[in-house]
Short mmCIF file of N, CA, C and O in Angstrom, two decimals:
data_model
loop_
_atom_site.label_atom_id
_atom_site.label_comp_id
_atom_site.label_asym_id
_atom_site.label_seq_id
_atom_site.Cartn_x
_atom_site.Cartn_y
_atom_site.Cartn_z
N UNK A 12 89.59 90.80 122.71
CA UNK A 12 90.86 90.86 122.00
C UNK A 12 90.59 91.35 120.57
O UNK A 12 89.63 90.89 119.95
N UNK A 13 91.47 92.36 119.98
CA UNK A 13 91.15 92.96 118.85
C UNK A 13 91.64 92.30 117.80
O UNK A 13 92.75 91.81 117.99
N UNK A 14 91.07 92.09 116.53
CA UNK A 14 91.29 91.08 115.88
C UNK A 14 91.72 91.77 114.19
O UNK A 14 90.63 92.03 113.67
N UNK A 15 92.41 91.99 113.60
CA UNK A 15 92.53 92.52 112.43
C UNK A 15 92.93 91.78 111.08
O UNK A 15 94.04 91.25 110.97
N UNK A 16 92.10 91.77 110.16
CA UNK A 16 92.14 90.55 109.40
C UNK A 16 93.58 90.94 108.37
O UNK A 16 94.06 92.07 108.27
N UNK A 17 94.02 89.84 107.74
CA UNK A 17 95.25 89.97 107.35
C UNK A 17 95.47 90.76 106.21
O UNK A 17 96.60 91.24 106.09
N UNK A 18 94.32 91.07 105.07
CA UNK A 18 94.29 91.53 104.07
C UNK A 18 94.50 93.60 104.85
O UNK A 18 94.74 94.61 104.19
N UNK A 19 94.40 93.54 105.63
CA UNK A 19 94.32 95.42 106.21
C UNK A 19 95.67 95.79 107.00
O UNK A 19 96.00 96.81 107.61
N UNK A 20 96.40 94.48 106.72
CA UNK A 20 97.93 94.58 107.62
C UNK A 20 99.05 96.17 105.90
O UNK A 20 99.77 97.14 106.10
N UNK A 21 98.81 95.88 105.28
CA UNK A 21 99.29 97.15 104.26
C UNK A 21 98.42 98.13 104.69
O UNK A 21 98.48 99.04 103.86
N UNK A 22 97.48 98.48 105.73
CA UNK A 22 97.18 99.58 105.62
C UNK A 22 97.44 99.77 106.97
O UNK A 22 97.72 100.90 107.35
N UNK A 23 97.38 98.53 108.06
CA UNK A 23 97.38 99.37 109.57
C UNK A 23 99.12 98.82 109.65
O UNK A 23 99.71 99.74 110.21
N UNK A 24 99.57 98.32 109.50
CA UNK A 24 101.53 98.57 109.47
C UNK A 24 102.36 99.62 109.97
O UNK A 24 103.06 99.87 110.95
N UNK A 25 101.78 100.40 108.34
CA UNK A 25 102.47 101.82 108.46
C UNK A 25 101.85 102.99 109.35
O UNK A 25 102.16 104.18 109.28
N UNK A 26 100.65 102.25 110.46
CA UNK A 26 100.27 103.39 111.11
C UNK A 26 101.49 103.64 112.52
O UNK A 26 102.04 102.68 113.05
N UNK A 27 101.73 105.03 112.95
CA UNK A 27 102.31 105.10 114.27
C UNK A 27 101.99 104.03 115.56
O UNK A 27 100.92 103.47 115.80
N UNK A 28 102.92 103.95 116.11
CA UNK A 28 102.81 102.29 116.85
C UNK A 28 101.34 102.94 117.88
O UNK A 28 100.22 102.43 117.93
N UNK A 29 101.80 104.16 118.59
CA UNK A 29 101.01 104.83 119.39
C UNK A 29 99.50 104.61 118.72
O UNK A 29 98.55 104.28 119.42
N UNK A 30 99.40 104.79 117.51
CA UNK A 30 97.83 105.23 116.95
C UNK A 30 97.40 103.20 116.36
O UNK A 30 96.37 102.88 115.77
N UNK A 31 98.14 102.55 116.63
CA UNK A 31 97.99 100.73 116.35
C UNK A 31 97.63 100.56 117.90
O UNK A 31 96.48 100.43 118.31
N UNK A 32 98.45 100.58 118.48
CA UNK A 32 98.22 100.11 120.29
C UNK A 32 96.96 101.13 120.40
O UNK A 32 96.35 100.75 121.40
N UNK A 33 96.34 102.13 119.92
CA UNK A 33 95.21 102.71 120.71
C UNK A 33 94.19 101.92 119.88
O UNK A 33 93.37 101.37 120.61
N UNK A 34 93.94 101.64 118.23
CA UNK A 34 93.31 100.45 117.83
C UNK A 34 93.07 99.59 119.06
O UNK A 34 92.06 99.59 119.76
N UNK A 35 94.21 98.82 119.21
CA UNK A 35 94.41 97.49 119.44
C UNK A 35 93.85 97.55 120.76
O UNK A 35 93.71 96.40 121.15
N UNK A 36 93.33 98.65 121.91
CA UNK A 36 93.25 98.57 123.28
C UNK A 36 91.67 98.88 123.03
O UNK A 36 90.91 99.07 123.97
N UNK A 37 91.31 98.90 121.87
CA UNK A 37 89.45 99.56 121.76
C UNK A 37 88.97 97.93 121.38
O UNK A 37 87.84 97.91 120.91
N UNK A 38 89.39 97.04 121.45
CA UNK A 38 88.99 95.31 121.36
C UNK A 38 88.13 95.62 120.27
O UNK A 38 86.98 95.65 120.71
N UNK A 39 88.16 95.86 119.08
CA UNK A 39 88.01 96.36 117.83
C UNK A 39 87.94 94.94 116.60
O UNK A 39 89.01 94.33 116.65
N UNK A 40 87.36 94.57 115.98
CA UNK A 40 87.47 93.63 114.77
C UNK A 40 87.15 93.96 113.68
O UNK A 40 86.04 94.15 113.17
N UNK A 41 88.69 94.05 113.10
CA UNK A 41 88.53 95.29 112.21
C UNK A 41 88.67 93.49 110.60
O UNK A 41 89.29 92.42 110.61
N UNK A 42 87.94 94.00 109.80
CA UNK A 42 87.25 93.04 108.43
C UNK A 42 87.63 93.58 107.33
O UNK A 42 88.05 92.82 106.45
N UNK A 43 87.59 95.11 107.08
CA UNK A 43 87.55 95.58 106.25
C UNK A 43 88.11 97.20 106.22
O UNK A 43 88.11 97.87 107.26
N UNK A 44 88.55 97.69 105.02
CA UNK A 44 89.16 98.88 104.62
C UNK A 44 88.13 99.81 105.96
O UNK A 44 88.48 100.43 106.96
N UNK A 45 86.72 99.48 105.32
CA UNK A 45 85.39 100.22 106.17
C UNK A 45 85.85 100.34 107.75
O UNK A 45 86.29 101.37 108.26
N UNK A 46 85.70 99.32 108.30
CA UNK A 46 86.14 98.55 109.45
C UNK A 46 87.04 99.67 110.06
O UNK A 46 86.64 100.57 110.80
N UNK A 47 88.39 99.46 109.61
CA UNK A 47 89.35 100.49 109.92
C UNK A 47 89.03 101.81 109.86
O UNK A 47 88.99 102.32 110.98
N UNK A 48 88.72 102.73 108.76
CA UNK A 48 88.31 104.09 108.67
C UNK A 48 87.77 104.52 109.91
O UNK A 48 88.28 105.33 110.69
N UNK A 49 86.31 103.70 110.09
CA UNK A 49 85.39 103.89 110.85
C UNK A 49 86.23 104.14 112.71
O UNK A 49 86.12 105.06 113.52
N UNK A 50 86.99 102.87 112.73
CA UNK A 50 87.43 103.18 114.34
C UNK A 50 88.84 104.26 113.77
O UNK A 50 88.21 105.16 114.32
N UNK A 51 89.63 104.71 113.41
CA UNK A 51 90.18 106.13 113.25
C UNK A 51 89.27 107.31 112.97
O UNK A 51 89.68 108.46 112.77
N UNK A 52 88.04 106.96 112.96
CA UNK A 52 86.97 108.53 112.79
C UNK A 52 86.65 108.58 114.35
O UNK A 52 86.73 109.55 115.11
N UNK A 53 86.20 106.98 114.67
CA UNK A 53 86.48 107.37 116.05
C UNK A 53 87.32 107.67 117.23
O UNK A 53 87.12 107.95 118.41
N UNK A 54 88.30 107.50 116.46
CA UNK A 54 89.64 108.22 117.52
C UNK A 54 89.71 109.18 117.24
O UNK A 54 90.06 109.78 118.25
N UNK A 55 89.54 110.22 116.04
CA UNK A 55 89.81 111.64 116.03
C UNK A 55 88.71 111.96 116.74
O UNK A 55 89.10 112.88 117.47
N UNK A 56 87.37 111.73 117.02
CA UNK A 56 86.39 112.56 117.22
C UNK A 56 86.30 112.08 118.67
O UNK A 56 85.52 112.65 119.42
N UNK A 57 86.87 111.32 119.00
CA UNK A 57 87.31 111.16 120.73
C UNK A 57 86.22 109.77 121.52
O UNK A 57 85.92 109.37 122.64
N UNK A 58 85.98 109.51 120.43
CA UNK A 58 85.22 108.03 121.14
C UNK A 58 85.58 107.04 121.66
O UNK A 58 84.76 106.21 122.03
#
């Protein structure tokens, strides 16, 4: 279960619901600003 800490909710919010639910289905624990970047580098680059 993907876990996203509360302080990164102003940054993953305003993402498209489509591009949050594909986060949210990679069981991802996202901590930090880092955290996040890192799994959207890996969604553009197809990981």
């Amino acid at each position: 279960m993907s876990y996203i800490d509360p302080k990164l909710h102003q940054y993953f919010d305003p993402l498209s619901e489509d591009l949050k639910n594909e986060i949210l289905q990679r069981d991802v624990r996202l901590y930090t600003l880092t955290d996040l970047i890192r799994c959207l580098e890996a969604i553009v680059d197809g990981n």
